[in-house]
PDB file of C-alpha atoms in Angstrom:
ATOM      1  CA  MET A 934      22.118  58.001  44.616  1.00 56.00           C
ATOM      2  CA  LYS A 935      25.175  59.131  42.651  1.00 59.00           C
ATOM      3  CA  ARG A 936      25.240  62.390  44.622  1.00 63.00           C
ATOM      4  CA  ALA A 937      25.368  60.457  47.892  1.00 57.00           C
ATOM      5  CA  LEU A 938      28.342  58.401  46.680  1.00 56.00           C
ATOM      6  CA  ILE A 939      30.532  61.400  45.845  1.00 61.00           C
ATOM      7  CA  PRO A 940      30.975  62.583  49.479  1.00 59.00           C
ATOM      8  CA  LEU A 941      31.477  58.982  50.597  1.00 58.00           C
ATOM      9  CA  ILE A 942      34.201  58.419  48.014  1.00 61.00           C
ATOM     10  CA  ALA A 943      35.867  61.709  48.964  1.00 56.00           C
ATOM     11  CA  VAL A 944      35.889  60.713  52.650  1.00 55.00           C
ATOM     12  CA  LEU A 945      37.365  57.303  51.829  1.00 52.00           C
ATOM     13  CA  LEU A 946      40.079  58.855  49.658  1.00 55.00           C
ATOM     14  CA  LEU A 947      41.001  61.346  52.370  1.00 53.00           C
ATOM     15  CA  ALA A 948      41.058  58.603  54.997  1.00 52.00           C
ATOM     16  CA  GLY A 949      43.750  56.853  52.985  1.00 55.00           C
ATOM     17  CA  CYS A 950      45.966  59.904  53.200  1.00 56.00           C
ATOM     18  CA  THR A 951      48.176  59.878  56.262  1.00 51.00           C
ATOM     19  CA  THR A 952      50.628  62.488  57.350  1.00 53.00           C
ATOM     20  CA  THR A 953      54.242  61.448  57.122  1.00 63.00           C
ATOM     21  CA  ARG A 954      57.235  63.173  58.547  1.00 61.00           C
ATOM     22  CA  PRO A 955      59.814  63.783  55.842  1.00 68.00           C
ATOM     23  CA  ILE A 956      63.363  62.556  56.279  1.00 78.00           C
ATOM     24  CA  PHE A 957      65.757  65.399  55.638  1.00 90.00           C
ATOM     25  CA  PRO A 958      69.262  64.172  54.720  1.00 94.00           C
ATOM     26  CA  PRO A 959      71.839  64.047  57.529  1.00 97.00           C
ATOM     27  CA  ALA A 960      75.050  66.061  57.479  1.00 97.00           C
ATOM     28  CA  THR A 961      78.598  65.696  58.801  1.00 97.00           C
ATOM     29  CA  SER A 962      81.416  68.006  59.755  1.00 98.00           C
ATOM     30  CA  VAL A 963      84.787  67.697  61.457  1.00 98.00           C
ATOM     31  CA  GLN A 964      84.572  68.740  65.070  1.00 98.00           C
ATOM     32  CA  GLU A 965      88.214  68.077  65.888  1.00 98.00           C
ATOM     33  CA  ILE A 966      91.419  66.509  64.590  1.00 97.00           C
ATOM     34  CA  ARG A 967      94.154  65.479  67.002  1.00 97.00           C
ATOM     35  CA  GLN A 968      97.490  64.150  65.870  1.00 96.00           C
ATOM     36  CA  GLN A 969      98.532  61.167  67.965  1.00 97.00           C
ATOM     37  CA  ALA A 970     102.088  60.266  68.923  1.00 95.00           C
ATOM     38  CA  ASP A 971     102.257  57.567  66.212  1.00 96.00           C
ATOM     39  CA  GLY A 972     101.276  60.093  63.486  1.00 95.00           C
ATOM     40  CA  ARG A 973      97.710  58.876  63.070  1.00 97.00           C
ATOM     41  CA  TRP A 974      94.838  61.298  63.452  1.00 98.00           C
ATOM     42  CA  ARG A 975      91.949  60.956  65.852  1.00 98.00           C
ATOM     43  CA  VAL A 976      89.116  62.594  63.910  1.00 98.00           C
ATOM     44  CA  THR A 977      85.925  63.543  65.719  1.00 98.00           C
ATOM     45  CA  VAL A 978      83.108  63.744  63.188  1.00 98.00           C
ATOM     46  CA  ARG A 979      79.808  65.402  64.081  1.00 98.00           C
ATOM     47  CA  LEU A 980      76.721  63.670  62.647  1.00 98.00           C
ATOM     48  CA  GLN A 981      73.665  65.901  62.403  1.00 98.00           C
ATOM     49  CA  ASN A 982      70.232  64.275  62.064  1.00 97.00           C
ATOM     50  CA  TYR A 983      67.950  66.804  60.373  1.00 96.00           C
ATOM     51  CA  ALA A 984      65.049  64.337  60.200  1.00 94.00           C
ATOM     52  CA  LEU A 985      61.927  64.972  62.239  1.00 94.00           C
ATOM     53  CA  ARG A 986      62.269  61.486  63.759  1.00 93.00           C
ATOM     54  CA  SER A 987      64.952  59.458  65.445  1.00 95.00           C
ATOM     55  CA  MET A 988      67.392  57.802  63.035  1.00 96.00           C
ATOM     56  CA  ARG A 989      69.705  54.832  63.418  1.00 96.00           C
ATOM     57  CA  PHE A 990      73.147  55.369  61.828  1.00 97.00           C
ATOM     58  CA  THR A 991      74.930  52.141  60.861  1.00 96.00           C
ATOM     59  CA  ARG A 992      77.718  52.974  58.394  1.00 97.00           C
ATOM     60  CA  LEU A 993      79.951  55.916  57.551  1.00 98.00           C
ATOM     61  CA  GLU A 994      82.240  56.256  54.544  1.00 98.00           C
ATOM     62  CA  LEU A 995      84.139  59.544  54.307  1.00 97.00           C
ATOM     63  CA  ARG A 996      87.006  60.891  52.259  1.00 98.00           C
ATOM     64  CA  LEU A 997      88.796  63.719  54.052  1.00 98.00           C
ATOM     65  CA  SER A 998      90.918  66.340  52.286  1.00 98.00           C
ATOM     66  CA  ILE A 999      93.045  69.005  53.967  1.00 97.00           C
ATOM     67  CA  ALA A1000      93.965  72.118  51.962  1.00 96.00           C
ATOM     68  CA  GLY A1001      93.129  70.242  48.763  1.00 97.00           C
ATOM     69  CA  HIS A1002      95.316  67.227  49.664  1.00 98.00           C
ATOM     70  CA  PRO A1003      93.570  63.858  50.107  1.00 98.00           C
ATOM     71  CA  ALA A1004      94.074  62.820  53.735  1.00 98.00           C
ATOM     72  CA  GLY A1005      92.471  59.402  53.576  1.00 97.00           C
ATOM     73  CA  LEU A1006      89.326  57.306  53.621  1.00 97.00           C
ATOM     74  CA  VAL A1007      87.352  56.236  56.658  1.00 93.00           C
ATOM     75  CA  ASP A1008      84.924  53.357  56.156  1.00 95.00           C
ATOM     76  CA  THR A1009      83.419  52.179  59.426  1.00 96.00           C
ATOM     77  CA  THR A1010      80.305  50.660  60.910  1.00 96.00           C
ATOM     78  CA  LEU A1011      78.316  52.674  63.398  1.00 96.00           C
ATOM     79  CA  ASP A1012      75.748  51.747  66.010  1.00 94.00           C
ATOM     80  CA  MET A1013      74.189  55.110  66.822  1.00 96.00           C
ATOM     81  CA  ASP A1014      70.659  56.307  67.434  1.00 96.00           C
ATOM     82  CA  ILE A1015      70.358  60.057  67.034  1.00 98.00           C
ATOM     83  CA  ALA A1016      67.184  61.795  68.163  1.00 97.00           C
ATOM     84  CA  ALA A1017      65.064  63.889  65.836  1.00 96.00           C
ATOM     85  CA  THR A1018      66.947  67.058  64.806  1.00 96.00           C
ATOM     86  CA  GLY A1019      69.762  66.044  67.159  1.00 98.00           C
ATOM     87  CA  SER A1020      73.441  65.333  66.721  1.00 98.00           C
ATOM     88  CA  ASP A1021      76.164  63.087  68.069  1.00 98.00           C
ATOM     89  CA  VAL A1022      79.846  62.469  67.376  1.00 98.00           C
ATOM     90  CA  ALA A1023      81.844  59.512  66.102  1.00 97.00           C
ATOM     91  CA  VAL A1024      85.555  59.296  66.906  1.00 97.00           C
ATOM     92  CA  LEU A1025      87.553  57.730  64.076  1.00 96.00           C
ATOM     93  CA  THR A1026      91.217  56.952  63.525  1.00 96.00           C
ATOM     94  CA  LEU A1027      92.884  57.808  60.232  1.00 96.00           C
ATOM     95  CA  GLN A1028      96.404  57.285  58.920  1.00 97.00           C
ATOM     96  CA  PRO A1029      96.714  60.529  56.930  1.00 97.00           C
ATOM     97  CA  ASP A1030      98.471  60.958  53.630  1.00 97.00           C
ATOM     98  CA  VAL A1031     101.873  62.677  53.948  1.00 96.00           C
ATOM     99  CA  ALA A1032     100.884  65.835  51.996  1.00 97.00           C
ATOM    100  CA  ALA A1033      97.714  66.361  54.056  1.00 97.00           C
ATOM    101  CA  ARG A1034      99.609  65.862  57.316  1.00 96.00           C
ATOM    102  CA  ALA A1035     102.271  68.358  56.231  1.00 96.00           C
ATOM    103  CA  ALA A1036      99.601  70.914  55.240  1.00 95.00           C
ATOM    104  CA  LEU A1037      97.853  70.610  58.598  1.00 93.00           C
ATOM    105  CA  LEU A1038     101.070  70.764  60.643  1.00 90.00           C
ATOM    106  CA  ALA A1039     102.277  73.783  58.655  1.00 91.00           C
ATOM    107  CA  ASP A1040      99.102  75.687  59.530  1.00 79.00           C
ATOM    108  CA  LYS A1041      99.897  77.949  62.460  1.00 76.00           C
ATOM    109  CA  ALA A1042      97.499  80.833  61.759  1.00 77.00           C
ATOM    110  CA  GLY A1043      94.320  78.803  61.352  1.00 79.00           C
ATOM    111  CA  ASN A1044      91.535  78.650  58.825  1.00 88.00           C
ATOM    112  CA  ILE A1045      92.865  75.714  56.866  1.00 95.00           C
ATOM    113  CA  ALA A1046      90.229  74.355  54.502  1.00 97.00           C
ATOM    114  CA  TYR A1047      88.973  70.790  54.699  1.00 98.00           C
ATOM    115  CA  ASN A1048      86.469  68.790  52.646  1.00 98.00           C
ATOM    116  CA  LEU A1049      84.397  65.746  53.503  1.00 98.00           C
ATOM    117  CA  ASP A1050      82.853  63.618  50.793  1.00 98.00           C
ATOM    118  CA  GLY A1051      81.141  60.256  51.170  1.00 98.00           C
ATOM    119  CA  SER A1052      77.965  58.666  52.470  1.00 98.00           C
ATOM    120  CA  VAL A1053      76.185  57.605  55.632  1.00 97.00           C
ATOM    121  CA  ARG A1054      73.681  54.779  56.018  1.00 97.00           C
ATOM    122  CA  ALA A1055      70.750  55.709  58.221  1.00 96.00           C
ATOM    123  CA  GLY A1056      67.044  55.176  58.653  1.00 95.00           C
ATOM    124  CA  PRO A1057      64.213  55.295  61.154  1.00 92.00           C
ATOM    125  CA  ARG A1058      64.135  51.486  61.470  1.00 86.00           C
ATOM    126  CA  PRO A1059      66.739  48.757  60.860  1.00 78.00           C
ATOM    127  CA  GLY A1060      64.966  47.490  57.716  1.00 82.00           C
ATOM    128  CA  ASP A1061      64.318  50.987  56.395  1.00 88.00           C
ATOM    129  CA  GLN A1062      67.855  52.288  55.903  1.00 94.00           C
ATOM    130  CA  ARG A1063      69.447  53.892  52.893  1.00 95.00           C
ATOM    131  CA  ASP A1064      72.692  55.607  51.950  1.00 97.00           C
ATOM    132  CA  TYR A1065      72.687  59.404  52.021  1.00 97.00           C
ATOM    133  CA  PRO A1066      75.423  61.298  50.146  1.00 97.00           C
ATOM    134  CA  LEU A1067      77.539  63.623  52.270  1.00 97.00           C
ATOM    135  CA  THR A1068      79.594  66.641  51.308  1.00 97.00           C
ATOM    136  CA  HIS A1069      80.896  69.381  53.538  1.00 98.00           C
ATOM    137  CA  GLN A1070      83.464  72.149  53.262  1.00 97.00           C
ATOM    138  CA  GLY A1071      84.775  73.820  56.378  1.00 97.00           C
ATOM    139  CA  TYR A1072      87.804  75.294  58.099  1.00 96.00           C
ATOM    140  CA  LEU A1073      90.005  74.171  60.970  1.00 96.00           C
ATOM    141  CA  SER A1074      92.123  76.245  63.331  1.00 95.00           C
ATOM    142  CA  PRO A1075      94.753  75.202  65.893  1.00 94.00           C
ATOM    143  CA  VAL A1076      93.335  74.854  69.409  1.00 93.00           C
ATOM    144  CA  PRO A1077      95.081  77.250  71.804  1.00 91.00           C
ATOM    145  CA  GLY A1078      96.797  75.340  74.595  1.00 91.00           C
ATOM    146  CA  LEU A1079      96.316  71.928  72.960  1.00 92.00           C
ATOM    147  CA  PRO A1080      99.294  71.042  70.792  1.00 88.00           C
ATOM    148  CA  ASP A1081      98.519  68.974  67.700  1.00 92.00           C
ATOM    149  CA  ALA A1082      94.774  69.690  67.894  1.00 95.00           C
ATOM    150  CA  TRP A1083      92.585  71.563  65.384  1.00 96.00           C
ATOM    151  CA  ARG A1084      88.898  72.496  65.546  1.00 95.00           C
TER     152      ARG A1084
END
């Protein structure tokens, strides 16, 4: 009788195991910065969902630095659904710090370094959200033909 129970127990234990799709942390990068007439920046941030399922993004907190100078903090609510392994953009407005603005405007040759640091709140369902840390280092270059724009 004991021998008959062992396969039954094994089947029951395996039945309790379900496959889950892991949630890989999202990422951000700056897609574009445009200086507006009033001196503020319109910052287009790309949000990349690396998860193998659709995710709802509800909050973004980012600190942006240009050439090592803090540019400012963006803390905003989002209402975005991004498909599995997909991406979307959020357009944000930032009043940049004077040193960061001067560093960006002085860049005529391109390849000016920027850093993003912060967090994004996301999850597959509204009640299943958490904050993911974000860090990214990249470079921006002036956009030919578009004054006061960098990508």
